[in-house]
Coordinates of C-alpha atoms in Angstrom, one line a residue:
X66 CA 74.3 17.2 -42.4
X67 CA 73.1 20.7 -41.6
X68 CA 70.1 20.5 -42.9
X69 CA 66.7 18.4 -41.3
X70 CA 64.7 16.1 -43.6
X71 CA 60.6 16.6 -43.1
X72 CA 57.7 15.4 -45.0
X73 CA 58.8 11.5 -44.0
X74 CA 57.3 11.5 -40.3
X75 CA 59.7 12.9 -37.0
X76 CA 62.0 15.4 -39.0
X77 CA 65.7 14.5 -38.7
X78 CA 69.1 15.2 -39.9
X79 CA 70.3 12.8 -42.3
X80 CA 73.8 11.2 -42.3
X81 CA 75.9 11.2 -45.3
X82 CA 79.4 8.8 -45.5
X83 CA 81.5 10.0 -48.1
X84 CA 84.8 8.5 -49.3
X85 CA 86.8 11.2 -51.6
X86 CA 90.6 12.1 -51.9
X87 CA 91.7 15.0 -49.8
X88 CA 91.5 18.0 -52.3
X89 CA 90.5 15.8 -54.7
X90 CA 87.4 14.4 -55.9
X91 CA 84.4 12.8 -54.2
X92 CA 84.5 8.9 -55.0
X93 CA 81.7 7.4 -53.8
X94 CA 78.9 8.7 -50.9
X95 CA 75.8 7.2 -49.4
X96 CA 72.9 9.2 -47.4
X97 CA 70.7 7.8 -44.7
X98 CA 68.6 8.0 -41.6
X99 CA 70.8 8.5 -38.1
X100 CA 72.3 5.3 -37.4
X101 CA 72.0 3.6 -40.5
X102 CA 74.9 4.0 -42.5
X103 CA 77.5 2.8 -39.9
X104 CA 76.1 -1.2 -40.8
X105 CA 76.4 -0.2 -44.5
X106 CA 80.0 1.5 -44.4
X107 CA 81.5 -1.6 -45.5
X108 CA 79.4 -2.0 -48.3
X109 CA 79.4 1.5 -49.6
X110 CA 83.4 1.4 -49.1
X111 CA 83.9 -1.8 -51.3
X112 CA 81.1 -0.8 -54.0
X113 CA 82.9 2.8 -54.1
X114 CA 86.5 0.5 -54.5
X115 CA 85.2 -1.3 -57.7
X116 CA 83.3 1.7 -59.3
X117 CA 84.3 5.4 -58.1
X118 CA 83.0 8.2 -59.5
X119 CA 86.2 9.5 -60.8
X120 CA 89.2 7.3 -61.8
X121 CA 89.8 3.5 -62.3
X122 CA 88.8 1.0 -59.8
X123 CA 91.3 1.0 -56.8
X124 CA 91.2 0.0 -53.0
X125 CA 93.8 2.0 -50.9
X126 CA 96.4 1.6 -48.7
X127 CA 95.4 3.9 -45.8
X128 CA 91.7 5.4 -44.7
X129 CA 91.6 8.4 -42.4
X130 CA 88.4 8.5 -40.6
X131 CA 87.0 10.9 -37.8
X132 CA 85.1 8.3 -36.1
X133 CA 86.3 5.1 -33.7
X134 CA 82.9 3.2 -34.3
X135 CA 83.4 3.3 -38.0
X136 CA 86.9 2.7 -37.8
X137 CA 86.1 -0.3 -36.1
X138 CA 83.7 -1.8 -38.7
X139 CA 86.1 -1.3 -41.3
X140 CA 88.9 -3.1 -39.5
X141 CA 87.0 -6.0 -38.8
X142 CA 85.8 -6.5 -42.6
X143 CA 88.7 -5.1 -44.6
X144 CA 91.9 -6.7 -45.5
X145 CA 94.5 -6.0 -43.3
X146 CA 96.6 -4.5 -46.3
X147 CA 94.6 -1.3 -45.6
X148 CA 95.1 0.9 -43.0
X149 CA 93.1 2.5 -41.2
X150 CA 93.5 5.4 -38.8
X151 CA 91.7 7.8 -36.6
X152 CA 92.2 11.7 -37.0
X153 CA 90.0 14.7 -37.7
X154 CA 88.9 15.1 -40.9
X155 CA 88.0 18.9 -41.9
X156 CA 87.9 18.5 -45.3
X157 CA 85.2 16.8 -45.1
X158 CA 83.4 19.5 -43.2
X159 CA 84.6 22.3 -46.2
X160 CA 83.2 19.6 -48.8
X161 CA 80.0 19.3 -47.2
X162 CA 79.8 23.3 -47.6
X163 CA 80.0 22.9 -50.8
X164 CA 77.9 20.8 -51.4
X165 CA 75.2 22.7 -49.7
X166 CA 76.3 26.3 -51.8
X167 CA 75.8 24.5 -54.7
X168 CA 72.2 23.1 -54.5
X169 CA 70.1 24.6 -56.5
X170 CA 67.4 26.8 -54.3
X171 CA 65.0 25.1 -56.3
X172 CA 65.3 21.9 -54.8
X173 CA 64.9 23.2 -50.9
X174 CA 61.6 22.8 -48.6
X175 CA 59.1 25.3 -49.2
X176 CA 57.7 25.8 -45.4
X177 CA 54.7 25.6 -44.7
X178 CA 52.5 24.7 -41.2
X179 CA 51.0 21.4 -42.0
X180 CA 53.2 18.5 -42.2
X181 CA 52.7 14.8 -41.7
X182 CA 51.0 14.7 -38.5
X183 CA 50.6 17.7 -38.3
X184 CA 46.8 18.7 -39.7
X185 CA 44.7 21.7 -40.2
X186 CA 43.2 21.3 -37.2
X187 CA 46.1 21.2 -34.7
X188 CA 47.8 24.1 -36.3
X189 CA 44.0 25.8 -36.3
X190 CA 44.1 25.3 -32.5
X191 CA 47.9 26.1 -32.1
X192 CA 46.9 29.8 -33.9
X193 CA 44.1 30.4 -31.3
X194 CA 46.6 29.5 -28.0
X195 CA 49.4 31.5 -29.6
X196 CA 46.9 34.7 -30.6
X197 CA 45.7 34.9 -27.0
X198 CA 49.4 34.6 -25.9
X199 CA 50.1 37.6 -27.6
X200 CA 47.3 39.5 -26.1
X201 CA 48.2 38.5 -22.7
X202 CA 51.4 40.6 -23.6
X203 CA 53.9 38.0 -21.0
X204 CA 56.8 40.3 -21.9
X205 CA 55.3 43.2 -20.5
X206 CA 54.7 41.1 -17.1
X207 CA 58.0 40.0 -16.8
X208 CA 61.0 42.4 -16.3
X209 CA 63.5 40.3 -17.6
X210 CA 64.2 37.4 -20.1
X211 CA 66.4 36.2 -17.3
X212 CA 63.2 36.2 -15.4
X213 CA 62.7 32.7 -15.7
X214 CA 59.3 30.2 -15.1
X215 CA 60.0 26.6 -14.8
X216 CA 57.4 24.3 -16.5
X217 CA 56.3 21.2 -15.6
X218 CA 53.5 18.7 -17.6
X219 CA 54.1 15.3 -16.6
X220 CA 51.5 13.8 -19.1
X221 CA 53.7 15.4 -21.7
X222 CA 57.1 14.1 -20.0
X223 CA 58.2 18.0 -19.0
X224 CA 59.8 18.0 -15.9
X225 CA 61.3 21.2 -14.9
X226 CA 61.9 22.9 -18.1
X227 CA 62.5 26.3 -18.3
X228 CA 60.8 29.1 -19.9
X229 CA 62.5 32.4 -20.8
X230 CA 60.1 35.3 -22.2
X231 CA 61.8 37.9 -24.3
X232 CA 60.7 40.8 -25.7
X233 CA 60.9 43.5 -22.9
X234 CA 61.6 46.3 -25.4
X235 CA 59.0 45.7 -27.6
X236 CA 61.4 43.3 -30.0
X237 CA 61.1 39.7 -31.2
X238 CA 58.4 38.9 -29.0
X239 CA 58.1 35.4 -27.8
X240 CA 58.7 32.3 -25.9
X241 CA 61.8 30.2 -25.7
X242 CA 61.7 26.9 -23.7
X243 CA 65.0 24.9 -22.3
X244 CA 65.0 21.2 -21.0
X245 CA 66.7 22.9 -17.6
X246 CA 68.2 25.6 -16.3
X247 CA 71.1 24.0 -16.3
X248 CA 70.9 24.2 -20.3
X249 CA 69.5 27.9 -20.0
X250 CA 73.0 28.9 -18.0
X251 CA 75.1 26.9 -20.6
X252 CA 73.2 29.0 -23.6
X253 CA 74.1 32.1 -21.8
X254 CA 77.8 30.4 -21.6
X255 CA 77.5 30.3 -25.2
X256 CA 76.5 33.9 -26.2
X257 CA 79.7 35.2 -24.6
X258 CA 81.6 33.1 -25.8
X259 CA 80.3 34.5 -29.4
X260 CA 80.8 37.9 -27.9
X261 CA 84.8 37.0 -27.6
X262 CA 85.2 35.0 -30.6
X263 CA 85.5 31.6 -29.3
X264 CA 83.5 28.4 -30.5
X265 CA 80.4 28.4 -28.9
X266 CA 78.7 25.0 -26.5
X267 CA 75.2 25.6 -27.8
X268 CA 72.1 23.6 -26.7
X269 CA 69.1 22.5 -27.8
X270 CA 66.0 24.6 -27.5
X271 CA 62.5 25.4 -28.7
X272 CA 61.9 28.8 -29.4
X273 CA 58.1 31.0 -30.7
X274 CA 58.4 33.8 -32.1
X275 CA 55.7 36.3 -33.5
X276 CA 56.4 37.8 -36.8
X277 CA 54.9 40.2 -39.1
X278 CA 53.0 38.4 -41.6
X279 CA 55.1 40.8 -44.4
X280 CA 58.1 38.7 -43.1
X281 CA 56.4 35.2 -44.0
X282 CA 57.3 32.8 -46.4
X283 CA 54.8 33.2 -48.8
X284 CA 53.4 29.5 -48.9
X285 CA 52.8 30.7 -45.1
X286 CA 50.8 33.7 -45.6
X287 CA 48.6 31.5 -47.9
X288 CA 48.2 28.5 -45.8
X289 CA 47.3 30.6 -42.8
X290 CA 44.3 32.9 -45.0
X291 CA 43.4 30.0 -46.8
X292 CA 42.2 28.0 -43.3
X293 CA 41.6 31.2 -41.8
X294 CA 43.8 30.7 -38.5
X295 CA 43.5 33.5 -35.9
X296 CA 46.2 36.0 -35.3
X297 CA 45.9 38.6 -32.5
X298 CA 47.0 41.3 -35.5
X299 CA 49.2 41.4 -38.2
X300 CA 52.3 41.5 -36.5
X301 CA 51.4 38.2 -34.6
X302 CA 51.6 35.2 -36.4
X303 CA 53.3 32.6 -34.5
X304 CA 56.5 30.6 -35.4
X305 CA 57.5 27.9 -33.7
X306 CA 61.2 26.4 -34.0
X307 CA 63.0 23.6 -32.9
X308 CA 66.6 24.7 -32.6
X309 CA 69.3 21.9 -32.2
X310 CA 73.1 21.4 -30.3
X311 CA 74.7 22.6 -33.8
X312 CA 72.4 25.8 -33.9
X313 CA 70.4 24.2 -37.0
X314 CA 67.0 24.9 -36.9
X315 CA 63.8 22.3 -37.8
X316 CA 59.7 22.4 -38.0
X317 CA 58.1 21.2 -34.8
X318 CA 56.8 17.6 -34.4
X319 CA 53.5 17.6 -33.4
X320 CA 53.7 16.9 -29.7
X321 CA 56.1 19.7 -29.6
X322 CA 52.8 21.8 -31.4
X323 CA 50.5 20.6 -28.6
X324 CA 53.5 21.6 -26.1
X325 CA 53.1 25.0 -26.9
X326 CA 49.8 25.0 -27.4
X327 CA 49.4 24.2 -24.0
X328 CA 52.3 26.9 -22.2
X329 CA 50.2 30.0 -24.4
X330 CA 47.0 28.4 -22.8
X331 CA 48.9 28.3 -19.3
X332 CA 50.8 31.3 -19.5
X333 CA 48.0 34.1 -19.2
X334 CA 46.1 32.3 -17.0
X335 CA 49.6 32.5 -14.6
X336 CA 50.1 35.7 -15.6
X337 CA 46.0 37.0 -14.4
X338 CA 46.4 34.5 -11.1
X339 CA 49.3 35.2 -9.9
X340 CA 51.3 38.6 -8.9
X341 CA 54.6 37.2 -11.2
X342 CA 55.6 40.9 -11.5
X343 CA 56.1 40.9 -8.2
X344 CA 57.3 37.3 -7.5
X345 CA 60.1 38.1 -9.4
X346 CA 60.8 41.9 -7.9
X347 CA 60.5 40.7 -4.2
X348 CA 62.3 37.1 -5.0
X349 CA 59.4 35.3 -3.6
X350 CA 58.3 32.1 -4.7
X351 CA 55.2 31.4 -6.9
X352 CA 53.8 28.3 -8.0
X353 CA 50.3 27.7 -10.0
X354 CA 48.7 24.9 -11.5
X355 CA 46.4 24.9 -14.5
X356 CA 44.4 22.7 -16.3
X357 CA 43.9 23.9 -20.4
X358 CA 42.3 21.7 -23.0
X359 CA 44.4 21.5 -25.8
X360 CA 43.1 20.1 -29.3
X361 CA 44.9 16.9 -28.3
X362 CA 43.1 16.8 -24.9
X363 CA 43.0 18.4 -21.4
X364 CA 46.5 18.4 -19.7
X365 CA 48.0 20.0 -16.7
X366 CA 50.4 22.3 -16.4
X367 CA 52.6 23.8 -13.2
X368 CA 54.5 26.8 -13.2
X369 CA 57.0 28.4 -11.0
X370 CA 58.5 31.6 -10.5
X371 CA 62.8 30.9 -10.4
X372 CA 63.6 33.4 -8.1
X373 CA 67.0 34.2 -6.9
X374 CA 68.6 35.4 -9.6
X375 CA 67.0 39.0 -9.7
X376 CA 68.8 42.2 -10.7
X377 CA 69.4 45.3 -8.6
X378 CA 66.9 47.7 -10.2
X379 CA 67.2 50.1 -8.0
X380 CA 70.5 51.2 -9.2
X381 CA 69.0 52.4 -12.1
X382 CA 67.8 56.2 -11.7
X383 CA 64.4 57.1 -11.1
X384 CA 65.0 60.3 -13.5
X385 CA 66.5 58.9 -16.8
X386 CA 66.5 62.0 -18.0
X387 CA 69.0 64.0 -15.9
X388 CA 70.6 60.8 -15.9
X389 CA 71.6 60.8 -19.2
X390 CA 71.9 64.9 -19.2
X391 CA 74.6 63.9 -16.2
X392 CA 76.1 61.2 -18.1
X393 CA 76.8 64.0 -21.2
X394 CA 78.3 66.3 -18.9
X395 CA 81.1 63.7 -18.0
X396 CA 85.3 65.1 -18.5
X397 CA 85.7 61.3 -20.1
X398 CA 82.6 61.4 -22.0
X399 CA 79.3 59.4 -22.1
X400 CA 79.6 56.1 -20.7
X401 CA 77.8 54.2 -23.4
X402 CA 77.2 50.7 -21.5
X403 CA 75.4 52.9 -18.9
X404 CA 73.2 54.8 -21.8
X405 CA 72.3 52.0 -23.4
X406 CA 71.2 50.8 -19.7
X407 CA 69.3 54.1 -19.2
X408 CA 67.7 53.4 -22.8
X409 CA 66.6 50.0 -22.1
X410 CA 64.7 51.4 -18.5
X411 CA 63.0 53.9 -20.9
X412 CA 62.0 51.5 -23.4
X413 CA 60.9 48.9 -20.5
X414 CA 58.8 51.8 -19.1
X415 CA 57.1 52.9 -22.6
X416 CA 56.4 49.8 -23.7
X417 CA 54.0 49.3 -20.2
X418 CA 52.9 52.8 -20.7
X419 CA 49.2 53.5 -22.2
X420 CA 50.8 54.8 -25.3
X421 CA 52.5 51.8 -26.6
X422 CA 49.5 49.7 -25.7
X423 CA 47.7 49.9 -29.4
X424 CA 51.0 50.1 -30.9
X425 CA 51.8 46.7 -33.1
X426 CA 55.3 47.4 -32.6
X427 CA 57.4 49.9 -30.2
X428 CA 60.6 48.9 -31.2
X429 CA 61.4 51.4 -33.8
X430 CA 61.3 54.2 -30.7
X431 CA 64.4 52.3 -29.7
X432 CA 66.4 53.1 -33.3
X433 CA 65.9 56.7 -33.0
X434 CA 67.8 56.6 -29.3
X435 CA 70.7 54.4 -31.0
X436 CA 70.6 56.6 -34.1
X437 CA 70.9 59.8 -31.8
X438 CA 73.9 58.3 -30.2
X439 CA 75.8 56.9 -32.6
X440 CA 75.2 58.9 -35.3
X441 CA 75.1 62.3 -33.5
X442 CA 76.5 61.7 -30.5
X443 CA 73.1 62.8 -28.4
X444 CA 71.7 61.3 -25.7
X445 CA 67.9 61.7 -25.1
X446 CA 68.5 64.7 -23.0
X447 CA 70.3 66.8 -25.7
X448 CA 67.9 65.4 -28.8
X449 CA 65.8 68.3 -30.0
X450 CA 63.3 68.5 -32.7
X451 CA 66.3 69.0 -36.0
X452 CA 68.0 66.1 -34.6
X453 CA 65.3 64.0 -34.6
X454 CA 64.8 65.4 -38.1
X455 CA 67.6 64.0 -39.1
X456 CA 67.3 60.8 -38.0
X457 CA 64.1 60.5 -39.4
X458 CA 64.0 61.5 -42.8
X459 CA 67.7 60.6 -43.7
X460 CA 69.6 58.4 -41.1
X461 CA 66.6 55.1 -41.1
X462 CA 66.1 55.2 -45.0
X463 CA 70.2 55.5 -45.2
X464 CA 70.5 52.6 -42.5
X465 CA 67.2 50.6 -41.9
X466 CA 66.6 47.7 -44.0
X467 CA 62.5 48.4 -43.9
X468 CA 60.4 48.9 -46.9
X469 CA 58.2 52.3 -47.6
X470 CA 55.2 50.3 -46.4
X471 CA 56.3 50.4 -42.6
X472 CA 56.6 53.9 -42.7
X473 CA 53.6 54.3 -40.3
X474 CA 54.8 51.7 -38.0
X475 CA 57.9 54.1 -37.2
X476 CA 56.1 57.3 -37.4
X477 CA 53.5 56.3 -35.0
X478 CA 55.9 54.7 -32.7
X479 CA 57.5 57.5 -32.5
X480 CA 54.4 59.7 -32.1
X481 CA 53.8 57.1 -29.0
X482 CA 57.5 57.4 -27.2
X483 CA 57.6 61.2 -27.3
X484 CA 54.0 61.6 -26.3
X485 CA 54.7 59.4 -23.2
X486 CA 57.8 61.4 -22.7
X487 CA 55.9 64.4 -22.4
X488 CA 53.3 63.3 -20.0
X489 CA 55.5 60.6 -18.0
X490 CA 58.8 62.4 -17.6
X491 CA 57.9 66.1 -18.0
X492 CA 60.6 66.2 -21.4
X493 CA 60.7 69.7 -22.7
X494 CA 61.1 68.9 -25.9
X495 CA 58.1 66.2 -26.3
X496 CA 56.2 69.2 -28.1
X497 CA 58.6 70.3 -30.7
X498 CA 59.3 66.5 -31.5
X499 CA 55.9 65.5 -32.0
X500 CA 55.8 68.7 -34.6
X501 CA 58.6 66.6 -36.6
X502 CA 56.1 63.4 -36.5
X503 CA 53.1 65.1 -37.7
X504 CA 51.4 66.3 -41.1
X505 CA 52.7 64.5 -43.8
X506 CA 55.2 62.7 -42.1
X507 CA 54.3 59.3 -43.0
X508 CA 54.3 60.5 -46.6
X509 CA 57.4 62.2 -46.1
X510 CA 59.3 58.9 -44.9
X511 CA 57.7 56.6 -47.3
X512 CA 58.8 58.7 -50.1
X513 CA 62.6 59.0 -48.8
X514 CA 62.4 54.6 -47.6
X515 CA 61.5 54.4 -51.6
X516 CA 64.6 56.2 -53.0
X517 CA 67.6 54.1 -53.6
X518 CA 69.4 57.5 -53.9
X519 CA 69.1 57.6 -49.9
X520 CA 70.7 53.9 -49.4
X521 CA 73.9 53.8 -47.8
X522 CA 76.3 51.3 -49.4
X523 CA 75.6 48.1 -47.3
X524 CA 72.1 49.0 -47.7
X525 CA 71.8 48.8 -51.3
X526 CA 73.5 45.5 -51.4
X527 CA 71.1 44.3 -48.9
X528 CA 68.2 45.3 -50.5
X529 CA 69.2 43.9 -54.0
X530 CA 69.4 40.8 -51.7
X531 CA 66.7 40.7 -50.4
X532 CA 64.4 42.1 -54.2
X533 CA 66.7 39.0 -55.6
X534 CA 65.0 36.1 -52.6
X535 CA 67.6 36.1 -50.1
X536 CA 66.2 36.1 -46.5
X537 CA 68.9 39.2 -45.3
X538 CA 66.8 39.0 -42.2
X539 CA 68.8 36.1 -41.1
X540 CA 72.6 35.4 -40.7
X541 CA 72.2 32.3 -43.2
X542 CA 70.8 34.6 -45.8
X543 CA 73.0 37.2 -45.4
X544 CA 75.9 34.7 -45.8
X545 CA 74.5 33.5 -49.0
X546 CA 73.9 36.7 -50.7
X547 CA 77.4 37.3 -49.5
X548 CA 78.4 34.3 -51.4
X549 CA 76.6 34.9 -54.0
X550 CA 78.1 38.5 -54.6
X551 CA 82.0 37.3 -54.1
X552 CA 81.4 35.4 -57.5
X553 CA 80.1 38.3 -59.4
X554 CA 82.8 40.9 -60.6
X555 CA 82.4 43.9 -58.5
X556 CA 84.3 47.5 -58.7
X557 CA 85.1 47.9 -54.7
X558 CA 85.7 45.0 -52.1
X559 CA 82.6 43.8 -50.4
X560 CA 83.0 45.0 -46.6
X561 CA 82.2 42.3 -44.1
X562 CA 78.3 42.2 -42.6
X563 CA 77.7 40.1 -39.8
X564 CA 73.9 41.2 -39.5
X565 CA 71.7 43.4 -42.0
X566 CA 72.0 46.9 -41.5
X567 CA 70.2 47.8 -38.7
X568 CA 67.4 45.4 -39.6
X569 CA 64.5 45.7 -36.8
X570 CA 64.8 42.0 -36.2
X571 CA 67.8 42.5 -34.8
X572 CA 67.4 42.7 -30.7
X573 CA 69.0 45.3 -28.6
X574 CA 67.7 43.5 -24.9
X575 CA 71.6 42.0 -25.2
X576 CA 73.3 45.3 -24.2
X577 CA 72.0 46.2 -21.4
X578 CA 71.9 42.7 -20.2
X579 CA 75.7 42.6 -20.3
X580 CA 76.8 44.1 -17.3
X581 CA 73.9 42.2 -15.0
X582 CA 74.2 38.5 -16.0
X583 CA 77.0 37.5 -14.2
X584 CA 75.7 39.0 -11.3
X585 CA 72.0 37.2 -11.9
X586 CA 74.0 34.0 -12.7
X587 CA 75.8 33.7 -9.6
X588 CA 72.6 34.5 -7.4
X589 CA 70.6 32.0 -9.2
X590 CA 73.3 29.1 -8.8
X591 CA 73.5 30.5 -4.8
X592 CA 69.7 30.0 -4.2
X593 CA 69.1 26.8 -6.1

């Protein structure tokens, strides 16, 4: 079922046999732990026979079934008058659907941190790892979230797992650990398949994440203030997620707490002993071993620089901006892939760059260099102080789905990116620019974030969303707003979202990772 089970020990996906008609009505169905309800199929089959849920008592003459395991416990118990056969069933997987759409929102898991095992005091100590994590800044250290670490804690039973840091632009920040890099390559195999369309082979994977705590469930945020857990700031509070093969998502178990617990222990103490910048720019290899005390005890943990897979950096241009004034210039026109490459340098080298460094987040500088392109078809090197204007004041409140209060947060980010502009890369127009950020300009954007009257369409809809409790910060939510719109009566057809608007959750490091994976890929499988 696609949904896990907590509060009764190891979280876990229940089971759920159902016997129902095809387009008809569900007859009989029995939930249960994994594994349990295959010894019980005969049971729940001959007790749904003599009372069904709908209709008179009946046994029929053929079963379809997905499974060969159940098939063969029902052919060794039933009569032979019924048959049984083996096919796919996708009803069953629509039925289930429904199911879910229609439980009432009441009735789901309110998160929280503690859980059964799980105590005040492990989480307490979980905070204080994760909070110095986030100081150490590991995306800042690391180039690329292809830039991988393999980890190794043999007390814990982690043998070569692998560690990918993201957050190189100053987005989603965090951690995400594989059980191998073989599992690593075949989640990469996955995103492009989504890119094209086709069914995706995901894997399992456990993935922190810090978030702002405005973005918290609320039973969260009072958890956390209640036991007073330390956060490096506000946008740091750590959130840890087990991710399964089906993409479902779970709460941690509490070894896999003290497993992260240990890895934000480890990783700054790699990241101050070792030169893993370099490790990774010169392909050299780098090992270190650690010992951190973890609430649960003192453990040890190795960690190694994969190299072998890195990029060519040096084909990106030392002088981005006559880069992109080059690309502008162009008979064919601007070669977006390469922009968005150009961007992403920029962004790597501001979010290193003493400005961003007391900045909670400088991902917002990032919308303004999409915004110019797609919206007014500048690059960087043509953006002057109206266009950025414009894309303040009227193009984020009309696209970004951000509330008034974060108004400072892209204000001052801005200040930041065009200030190290101005000092880093000699841009002419840092000065004028900077005029367009100052005064009253967090006012200004606060006051035009508050007025529906600037909302685009999708906007609007996603903002009713999100004022009615739907988490349109998330595909899932999304979909169930979406569902929950197609059975109101509306005026105009719903146009089809696949993300929020522009949402600041939503990463850009994917684009400009596009056109060097394969490359990275093939040198990583070369040097193993």
């Amino acid at each position: 079922m696609p949904r896990y089970v907590t509060g009764e020990g190891e979280p876990y996906r229940p089971e759920m046999l159902v016997w129902f008609i095809p387009n008809g009505p569900v007859l009989g169905y029995e939930v249960g732990r994994p594994g349990e309800l295959l010894h019980r199929a005969v049971d729940t089959f001959r007790a749904t026979t003599l009372a069904p849920m709908h209709g008179a008592p009946h046994t029929p003459a053929r079963v379809r079934v997905a499974s060969q395991a159940l098939a063969k416990v029902l052919r060794a118990s039933l009569s032979p008058g019924v048959e049984i056969t083996v096919t796919p069933t996708p009803e069953l997987d629509a039925l289930v659907d429904t199911m879910f759409d229609d439980m009432d929102d009441a009735d789901a898991l309110v998160p929280g941190y503690l859980a059964p095992g799980i105590d005040a005091a492990s989480v307490a100590a979980f905070f204080r790892a994760t909070a110095g994590l986030y100081r150490a800044a590991p995306w800042k250290a690391v180039a690329s979230d292809e830039d991988l670490i393999s980890l190794t804690i043999e007390s814990l039973n982690v043998r070569d797992a692998v560690l990918s840091i993201i957050g190189q632009a100053g987005q989603s920040l965090g951690v995400v650990m594989f059980s191998s890099l073989d599992d690593f390559e075949q989640f990469l195999d996955a995103a492009e398949a989504l890119e094209h369309g086709e069914p995706p082979d995901m894997v399992a994977r456990l993935s922190l994440n810090f978030e702002r705590g405005a973005r918290l469930h609320p039973a969260q945020r009072k958890e956390a203030a209640a036991h007073g857990w330390e956060v490096a700031n506000a946008s740091a509070f750590p959130s840890l997620v087990a991710i399964d093969e089906d993409n479902v998502a779970r709460p941690p178990t509490a070894a896999e707490l003290v497993l992260f617990e240990a890895i934000a222990l480890a990783l700054p103490k790699l990241l101050r002993d070792t030169p893993l910048a370099r490790a990774f720019a010169g392909g050299q290899s780098v090992s270190h071993s650690v010992r951190v005390v973890t609430h649960a005890g003192e453990l040890e943990v190795t960690m190694r620089a994969l190299c072998g897979q890195v990029t060519d950096r040096g084909s990106l241009p030392q002088d981005p901006l006559a880069a992109l004034a080059q690309l502008e210039r162009a008979e064919d026109g601007v070669d977006d892939d390469l922009r968005m490459e150009i961007d992403d340098e920029l962004m790597q080298r501001f979010v290193a760059s003493p400005e961003a460094s007391s900045l909670d987040d400088a991902s917002t500088a990032r919308f303004t260099l999409d915004y110019a392109a797609s919206h007014l078809g500048a690059t960087l090197a043509s953006l002057r102080a109206p266009q950025l204007r414009e894309i303040i004041f009227e193009i984020i409140p009309r696209k970004m789905m951000i509330e008034p209060s974060e108004a400072r947060d892209i204000i001052e980010a801005n200040r930041a990116f065009f200030t190290f502009l101005g000092r880093e890369l000699g841009f002419s127009q840092a000065q004028a620019c900077l005029g367009v950020l100052g005064g009253d300009a967090v006012r200004k954007l606060e006051a035009a974030l508050s007025d529906p009257r600037n909302f685009g369409m999708a906007k609007s809809m996603m903002m009713e969303g999100r004022a009615r409790g739907f988490d349109i910060d998330t595909q899932a939510g999304i979909e169930a707003w979406m569902r929950e719109l197609d059975r109101k009566p509306l005026p105009l057809a719903l146009p089809q979202l696949s993300a929020a608007p522009h949402s600041p959750r939503a990463t850009g490091e994917a684009r400009a990772k596009k056109n060097r994976r394969k490359a990275e890929r093939k040198a990583r499988k070369k040097n193993r």
